[in-house]
PDB file of C-alpha atoms in Angstrom:
ATOM      1  CA  ASP O   1       9.157  19.825   3.264  1.00 84.00           C
ATOM      2  CA  ALA O   2       9.949  16.466   4.850  1.00 91.00           C
ATOM      3  CA  SER O   3       9.018  17.711   8.327  1.00 93.00           C
ATOM      4  CA  GLU O   4       5.408  18.560   7.403  1.00 91.00           C
ATOM      5  CA  ASP O   5       2.221  16.552   7.610  1.00 91.00           C
ATOM      6  CA  ASN O   6      -1.111  16.954   5.824  1.00 90.00           C
ATOM      7  CA  MET O   7      -3.951  17.267   8.404  1.00 93.00           C
ATOM      8  CA  CYS O   8      -7.425  18.691   8.479  1.00 93.00           C
ATOM      9  CA  PRO O   9      -7.775  18.437   4.729  1.00 95.00           C
ATOM     10  CA  SER O  10     -10.639  20.144   2.870  1.00 96.00           C
ATOM     11  CA  PHE O  11     -10.883  19.306  -0.850  1.00 97.00           C
ATOM     12  CA  LEU O  12     -13.464  21.241  -2.883  1.00 97.00           C
ATOM     13  CA  PRO O  13     -13.999  22.760  -6.321  1.00 97.00           C
ATOM     14  CA  LEU O  14     -12.933  26.400  -6.498  1.00 97.00           C
ATOM     15  CA  PRO O  15     -15.328  29.006  -7.863  1.00 97.00           C
ATOM     16  CA  ALA O  16     -14.358  31.454 -10.601  1.00 96.00           C
ATOM     17  CA  THR O  17     -15.606  34.544  -8.669  1.00 96.00           C
ATOM     18  CA  PRO O  18     -15.931  35.707  -5.062  1.00 97.00           C
ATOM     19  CA  ASP O  19     -19.704  35.518  -5.486  1.00 96.00           C
ATOM     20  CA  GLY O  20     -19.642  31.831  -6.430  1.00 94.00           C
ATOM     21  CA  GLY O  21     -21.426  30.698  -9.532  1.00 91.00           C
ATOM     22  CA  PRO O  22     -20.042  27.927 -11.748  1.00 90.00           C
ATOM     23  CA  PRO O  23     -16.803  26.241 -10.708  1.00 92.00           C
ATOM     24  CA  SER O  24     -13.518  27.444 -12.220  1.00 95.00           C
ATOM     25  CA  GLY O  25     -12.362  23.965 -13.222  1.00 95.00           C
ATOM     26  CA  LYS O  26      -9.699  23.955 -10.490  1.00 97.00           C
ATOM     27  CA  HIS O  27      -9.856  22.235  -7.086  1.00 98.00           C
ATOM     28  CA  LEU O  28      -8.430  23.551  -3.786  1.00 98.00           C
ATOM     29  CA  LEU O  29      -6.868  21.381  -1.131  1.00 97.00           C
ATOM     30  CA  LEU O  30      -6.752  23.243   2.221  1.00 97.00           C
ATOM     31  CA  PHE O  31      -4.767  21.603   5.086  1.00 95.00           C
ATOM     32  CA  ILE O  32      -2.321  22.190   7.850  1.00 93.00           C
ATOM     33  CA  ALA O  33       1.157  21.038   8.722  1.00 91.00           C
ATOM     34  CA  HIS O  34       1.298  20.976  12.538  1.00 90.00           C
ATOM     35  CA  ASN O  35       4.654  22.739  12.497  1.00 89.00           C
ATOM     36  CA  LYS O  36       3.927  25.330   9.786  1.00 89.00           C
ATOM     37  CA  GLY O  37       0.244  26.023   9.895  1.00 90.00           C
ATOM     38  CA  CYS O  38      -2.550  26.461   7.259  1.00 93.00           C
ATOM     39  CA  GLN O  39      -1.615  26.179   3.600  1.00 94.00           C
ATOM     40  CA  TYR O  40      -3.137  24.966   0.317  1.00 97.00           C
ATOM     41  CA  TYR O  41      -2.529  23.327  -3.061  1.00 97.00           C
ATOM     42  CA  LEU O  42      -4.406  24.494  -6.150  1.00 97.00           C
ATOM     43  CA  GLY O  43      -4.718  22.260  -9.174  1.00 97.00           C
ATOM     44  CA  ASN O  44      -6.656  19.879 -11.410  1.00 97.00           C
ATOM     45  CA  TYR O  45      -8.735  16.876 -10.299  1.00 97.00           C
ATOM     46  CA  ARG O  46      -9.299  14.186 -12.947  1.00 96.00           C
ATOM     47  CA  ASP O  47      -9.486  10.387 -13.050  1.00 96.00           C
ATOM     48  CA  ASP O  48      -9.743  10.286  -9.235  1.00 95.00           C
ATOM     49  CA  ARG O  49      -6.321  11.918  -8.933  1.00 97.00           C
ATOM     50  CA  PHE O  50      -5.291  15.497  -7.929  1.00 98.00           C
ATOM     51  CA  PHE O  51      -2.530  17.232  -9.890  1.00 98.00           C
ATOM     52  CA  PRO O  52      -1.503  20.416  -7.974  1.00 96.00           C
ATOM     53  CA  ASP O  53       0.210  23.239  -9.858  1.00 94.00           C
ATOM     54  CA  HIS O  54       0.406  25.910  -7.137  1.00 95.00           C
ATOM     55  CA  HIS O  55       1.208  25.933  -3.447  1.00 95.00           C
ATOM     56  CA  GLY O  56       0.794  28.737  -0.848  1.00 94.00           C
ATOM     57  CA  ARG O  57       0.859  29.287   2.912  1.00 91.00           C
ATOM     58  CA  MET O  58      -1.758  31.149   4.971  1.00 90.00           C
ATOM     59  CA  SER O  59       0.129  31.419   8.216  1.00 83.00           C
ATOM     60  CA  TRP O  60       2.777  33.897   9.376  1.00 72.00           C
ATOM     61  CA  VAL O  61       5.768  33.373  11.612  1.00 71.00           C
ATOM     62  CA  ASP O  62       3.709  32.053  14.534  1.00 72.00           C
ATOM     63  CA  ASN O  63       1.735  29.447  12.517  1.00 78.00           C
ATOM     64  CA  GLY O  64      -1.315  30.603  14.354  1.00 81.00           C
ATOM     65  CA  TYR O  65      -3.775  30.244  11.400  1.00 87.00           C
ATOM     66  CA  PHE O  66      -4.699  26.635  11.797  1.00 89.00           C
ATOM     67  CA  ALA O  67      -7.168  23.780  11.148  1.00 91.00           C
ATOM     68  CA  PRO O  68      -9.159  24.990   8.105  1.00 94.00           C
ATOM     69  CA  GLU O  69     -12.753  24.101   7.455  1.00 94.00           C
ATOM     70  CA  ALA O  70     -14.687  24.926   4.238  1.00 97.00           C
ATOM     71  CA  LEU O  71     -18.017  24.468   2.532  1.00 97.00           C
ATOM     72  CA  ILE O  72     -19.762  25.282  -0.734  1.00 97.00           C
ATOM     73  CA  ASP O  73     -22.805  27.478  -0.001  1.00 96.00           C
ATOM     74  CA  GLY O  74     -26.052  27.682  -1.935  1.00 95.00           C
ATOM     75  CA  GLY O  75     -24.689  30.320  -4.241  1.00 95.00           C
ATOM     76  CA  GLY O  76     -21.609  28.273  -5.210  1.00 96.00           C
ATOM     77  CA  ARG O  77     -19.190  30.186  -2.996  1.00 97.00           C
ATOM     78  CA  GLN O  78     -16.381  28.286  -1.226  1.00 98.00           C
ATOM     79  CA  ILE O  79     -16.243  29.744   2.256  1.00 98.00           C
ATOM     80  CA  MET O  80     -13.512  28.811   4.763  1.00 97.00           C
ATOM     81  CA  TRP O  81     -12.874  29.320   8.498  1.00 94.00           C
ATOM     82  CA  ALA O  82      -9.727  28.546  10.447  1.00 93.00           C
ATOM     83  CA  TRP O  83      -8.707  28.249  14.082  1.00 90.00           C
ATOM     84  CA  LEU O  84      -6.636  31.084  15.451  1.00 87.00           C
ATOM     85  CA  ILE O  85      -4.442  29.454  18.110  1.00 84.00           C
ATOM     86  CA  ASP O  86      -3.448  31.646  21.124  1.00 79.00           C
ATOM     87  CA  ARG O  87      -1.136  29.145  22.839  1.00 76.00           C
ATOM     88  CA  ARG O  88      -2.008  30.543  26.305  1.00 77.00           C
ATOM     89  CA  ASP O  89      -1.274  28.812  29.595  1.00 81.00           C
ATOM     90  CA  GLY O  90      -4.135  26.974  31.274  1.00 80.00           C
ATOM     91  CA  ASP O  91      -6.219  26.112  28.261  1.00 78.00           C
ATOM     92  CA  GLU O  92      -6.594  22.519  29.230  1.00 81.00           C
ATOM     93  CA  GLN O  93      -7.974  23.499  32.601  1.00 85.00           C
ATOM     94  CA  SER O  94     -10.349  26.124  31.143  1.00 83.00           C
ATOM     95  CA  GLY O  95     -11.558  23.809  28.379  1.00 85.00           C
ATOM     96  CA  TRP O  96     -11.064  26.079  25.419  1.00 84.00           C
ATOM     97  CA  THR O  97      -8.341  27.828  23.398  1.00 83.00           C
ATOM     98  CA  GLY O  98      -8.303  30.305  20.525  1.00 86.00           C
ATOM     99  CA  VAL O  99     -11.029  31.723  18.377  1.00 87.00           C
ATOM    100  CA  TYR O 100     -12.259  31.328  14.802  1.00 89.00           C
ATOM    101  CA  GLY O 101     -10.867  33.545  12.123  1.00 89.00           C
ATOM    102  CA  LEU O 102     -13.214  35.570   9.932  1.00 91.00           C
ATOM    103  CA  PRO O 103     -15.046  33.567   7.230  1.00 96.00           C
ATOM    104  CA  ARG O 104     -13.422  34.130   3.812  1.00 96.00           C
ATOM    105  CA  THR O 105     -14.700  33.515   0.359  1.00 97.00           C
ATOM    106  CA  LEU O 106     -12.134  31.880  -1.898  1.00 98.00           C
ATOM    107  CA  TRP O 107     -11.943  31.937  -5.687  1.00 98.00           C
ATOM    108  CA  LEU O 108      -9.607  31.616  -8.656  1.00 97.00           C
ATOM    109  CA  GLY O 109      -7.919  34.788  -9.768  1.00 95.00           C
ATOM    110  CA  ASP O 110      -7.457  35.806 -13.440  1.00 93.00           C
ATOM    111  CA  ASP O 111      -3.778  34.907 -13.054  1.00 92.00           C
ATOM    112  CA  GLY O 112      -4.559  31.352 -11.971  1.00 93.00           C
ATOM    113  CA  THR O 113      -3.780  31.881  -8.314  1.00 94.00           C
ATOM    114  CA  LEU O 114      -5.964  31.771  -5.164  1.00 96.00           C
ATOM    115  CA  ARG O 115      -7.873  34.899  -4.143  1.00 96.00           C
ATOM    116  CA  MET O 116      -9.615  35.519  -0.852  1.00 95.00           C
ATOM    117  CA  ARG O 117     -11.537  38.141   1.048  1.00 94.00           C
ATOM    118  CA  PRO O 118     -13.847  38.321   4.145  1.00 93.00           C
ATOM    119  CA  VAL O 119     -17.411  37.498   3.212  1.00 96.00           C
ATOM    120  CA  PRO O 120     -19.647  40.586   2.780  1.00 95.00           C
ATOM    121  CA  GLU O 121     -22.136  39.338   5.378  1.00 96.00           C
ATOM    122  CA  LEU O 122     -19.698  40.640   7.990  1.00 92.00           C
ATOM    123  CA  GLU O 123     -20.719  44.171   7.041  1.00 90.00           C
ATOM    124  CA  ALA O 124     -23.942  43.579   9.103  1.00 91.00           C
ATOM    125  CA  LEU O 125     -21.774  43.612  12.268  1.00 87.00           C
ATOM    126  CA  ARG O 126     -20.340  47.164  11.698  1.00 86.00           C
ATOM    127  CA  LEU O 127     -21.211  49.900  14.208  1.00 85.00           C
ATOM    128  CA  HIS O 128     -19.650  52.848  15.983  1.00 85.00           C
ATOM    129  CA  GLU O 129     -17.737  54.030  12.910  1.00 86.00           C
ATOM    130  CA  ARG O 130     -14.952  56.524  13.432  1.00 86.00           C
ATOM    131  CA  THR O 131     -13.080  58.325  10.630  1.00 88.00           C
ATOM    132  CA  TRP O 132      -9.679  60.088  10.552  1.00 87.00           C
ATOM    133  CA  ARG O 133      -8.448  61.873   7.366  1.00 88.00           C
ATOM    134  CA  GLY O 134      -5.269  63.664   6.401  1.00 86.00           C
ATOM    135  CA  MET O 135      -3.103  62.331   9.210  1.00 84.00           C
ATOM    136  CA  VAL O 136       0.610  62.803   8.717  1.00 84.00           C
ATOM    137  CA  VAL O 137       3.024  60.630  10.721  1.00 82.00           C
ATOM    138  CA  ASP O 138       6.795  61.149  10.482  1.00 73.00           C
ATOM    139  CA  GLU O 139       9.849  60.415  12.509  1.00 67.00           C
ATOM    140  CA  ALA O 140      10.825  63.982  13.405  1.00 42.00           C
ATOM    141  CA  GLU O 141      11.038  64.542  17.176  1.00 40.00           C
ATOM    142  CA  GLY O 142       8.546  67.160  18.414  1.00 33.00           C
ATOM    143  CA  ALA O 143       6.529  67.245  15.259  1.00 33.00           C
ATOM    144  CA  VAL O 144       2.797  67.994  15.431  1.00 32.00           C
ATOM    145  CA  ASP O 145       0.269  65.685  13.902  1.00 34.00           C
ATOM    146  CA  ALA O 146      -1.680  67.128  11.012  1.00 34.00           C
ATOM    147  CA  GLY O 147      -4.715  64.991  11.693  1.00 35.00           C
ATOM    148  CA  PRO O 148      -7.404  65.822  14.226  1.00 35.00           C
ATOM    149  CA  ARG O 149      -7.533  64.437  17.703  1.00 34.00           C
ATOM    150  CA  ALA O 150     -10.655  62.352  18.025  1.00 35.00           C
ATOM    151  CA  GLY O 151     -13.585  64.495  19.125  1.00 36.00           C
ATOM    152  CA  THR O 152     -11.716  67.824  19.067  1.00 35.00           C
ATOM    153  CA  GLY O 153     -10.781  68.591  15.475  1.00 35.00           C
ATOM    154  CA  HIS O 154      -7.405  69.942  16.613  1.00 37.00           C
ATOM    155  CA  GLY O 155      -3.788  68.737  15.921  1.00 36.00           C
ATOM    156  CA  ARG O 156      -1.630  67.869  18.864  1.00 37.00           C
ATOM    157  CA  GLU O 157       1.907  66.882  19.718  1.00 37.00           C
ATOM    158  CA  ARG O 158       2.577  63.243  19.452  1.00 37.00           C
ATOM    159  CA  GLU O 159       3.214  61.181  22.566  1.00 40.00           C
ATOM    160  CA  ARG O 160       5.942  59.307  20.777  1.00 47.00           C
ATOM    161  CA  ALA O 161       7.774  60.152  17.561  1.00 51.00           C
ATOM    162  CA  GLY O 162       6.493  58.192  14.609  1.00 72.00           C
ATOM    163  CA  THR O 163       3.146  57.271  16.141  1.00 78.00           C
ATOM    164  CA  TYR O 164      -0.413  58.541  16.089  1.00 78.00           C
ATOM    165  CA  PRO O 165      -2.706  57.003  18.734  1.00 80.00           C
ATOM    166  CA  LEU O 166      -6.367  56.725  17.623  1.00 82.00           C
ATOM    167  CA  GLU O 167      -8.042  57.805  20.805  1.00 80.00           C
ATOM    168  CA  GLY O 168     -11.526  56.597  21.597  1.00 79.00           C
ATOM    169  CA  VAL O 169     -11.076  53.349  19.664  1.00 79.00           C
ATOM    170  CA  VAL O 170     -12.019  50.658  22.125  1.00 73.00           C
ATOM    171  CA  GLY O 171     -13.108  47.012  22.104  1.00 72.00           C
ATOM    172  CA  ASP O 172     -11.698  43.634  21.387  1.00 74.00           C
ATOM    173  CA  SER O 173     -12.922  43.529  17.758  1.00 78.00           C
ATOM    174  CA  CYS O 174     -12.210  46.334  15.252  1.00 81.00           C
ATOM    175  CA  GLU O 175     -12.274  46.578  11.556  1.00 82.00           C
ATOM    176  CA  LEU O 176      -9.687  48.915  10.113  1.00 83.00           C
ATOM    177  CA  ARG O 177      -9.853  50.304   6.540  1.00 84.00           C
ATOM    178  CA  LEU O 178      -6.709  52.244   5.753  1.00 85.00           C
ATOM    179  CA  GLU O 179      -5.431  54.148   2.742  1.00 89.00           C
ATOM    180  CA  VAL O 180      -1.749  54.984   3.238  1.00 86.00           C
ATOM    181  CA  ASP O 181       0.835  56.844   1.182  1.00 88.00           C
ATOM    182  CA  PRO O 182       4.142  55.530   2.573  1.00 86.00           C
ATOM    183  CA  GLY O 183       6.230  58.320   1.109  1.00 86.00           C
ATOM    184  CA  THR O 184       9.858  57.555   1.797  1.00 87.00           C
ATOM    185  CA  ALA O 185       9.080  55.405   4.846  1.00 86.00           C
ATOM    186  CA  ALA O 186      10.644  51.924   4.838  1.00 87.00           C
ATOM    187  CA  ARG O 187       7.664  50.630   6.885  1.00 88.00           C
ATOM    188  CA  CYS O 188       4.304  51.997   7.834  1.00 88.00           C
ATOM    189  CA  GLY O 189       1.266  50.495   9.527  1.00 89.00           C
ATOM    190  CA  VAL O 190      -0.544  50.058  12.769  1.00 89.00           C
ATOM    191  CA  ARG O 191      -0.096  48.539  16.184  1.00 88.00           C
ATOM    192  CA  VAL O 192      -3.122  46.812  17.556  1.00 89.00           C
ATOM    193  CA  ARG O 193      -3.969  45.087  20.888  1.00 86.00           C
ATOM    194  CA  ALA O 194      -1.029  47.029  22.409  1.00 86.00           C
ATOM    195  CA  CYS O 195      -0.403  47.531  26.078  1.00 85.00           C
ATOM    196  CA  PRO O 196       1.116  50.899  27.208  1.00 82.00           C
ATOM    197  CA  ASP O 197       4.686  49.676  27.573  1.00 85.00           C
ATOM    198  CA  GLY O 198       4.594  47.796  24.259  1.00 81.00           C
ATOM    199  CA  SER O 199       5.417  44.464  25.801  1.00 89.00           C
ATOM    200  CA  GLU O 200       2.311  42.963  24.210  1.00 90.00           C
ATOM    201  CA  GLN O 201       1.244  44.179  20.659  1.00 89.00           C
ATOM    202  CA  THR O 202       0.580  43.017  17.155  1.00 89.00           C
ATOM    203  CA  LEU O 203       2.119  44.849  14.199  1.00 90.00           C
ATOM    204  CA  LEU O 204       0.321  45.155  10.852  1.00 91.00           C
ATOM    205  CA  TYR O 205       2.492  47.005   8.371  1.00 91.00           C
ATOM    206  CA  TYR O 206       3.564  47.494   4.816  1.00 91.00           C
ATOM    207  CA  ASP O 207       7.307  46.778   4.099  1.00 92.00           C
ATOM    208  CA  ALA O 208       8.135  49.000   1.189  1.00 90.00           C
ATOM    209  CA  ALA O 209      11.430  47.373   0.323  1.00 88.00           C
ATOM    210  CA  ALA O 210       9.925  43.861   0.166  1.00 92.00           C
ATOM    211  CA  GLY O 211       6.620  45.032  -1.280  1.00 91.00           C
ATOM    212  CA  GLU O 212       4.808  42.925   1.283  1.00 90.00           C
ATOM    213  CA  LEU O 213       2.053  43.210   3.889  1.00 89.00           C
ATOM    214  CA  VAL O 214       3.442  41.924   7.209  1.00 90.00           C
ATOM    215  CA  VAL O 215       1.620  40.587  10.282  1.00 87.00           C
ATOM    216  CA  ASP O 216       4.090  40.397  13.234  1.00 88.00           C
ATOM    217  CA  THR O 217       2.625  38.511  16.191  1.00 83.00           C
ATOM    218  CA  THR O 218       5.985  38.063  17.965  1.00 84.00           C
ATOM    219  CA  ARG O 219       4.692  39.919  21.015  1.00 87.00           C
TER     220      ARG O 219
END
């Protein structure tokens, strides 16, 4: 809209597959608006002009996905990074702020829209795998979780209705792979980076009514 600018542009041909190979014939313009974060235009480049036919945004409500960078690697993949802004106090005094987001490979989907996923090279960083199966989470007070408590194999009463703490999961960086049957739940997902009283947390959940994956970084 009229309030937005076009900064940190990256303009490159878009591959047809996540593994690279020949270009798809489309070009991708990555950029930010300072007030609304990272976004893109997808379209055709001919006669030294760009004709976009699709627009999308990569930031959520906090506009914390920022300042994209991209390259074409030796296999023809387009790989992007972006700056994750934390907006903490004292960053000028400390000399740094935020972190990089995970590198993503970008390609043109069969429906003509942008597709993305973390690059497979990240799998080399995996360790200390933990697995939980058959967990049941509901909203009934006093219910007992069907899933095992980490390290015991026994169910237990929940500390709070509608939650299932994954005990023993520690560290600042975790990869979560979830398969969830929402049943009749309006929303279901996980809370990460949460302090005990909930004053600081990030919500990652599926909104069944909207049919959307939601990242809520309000806290």
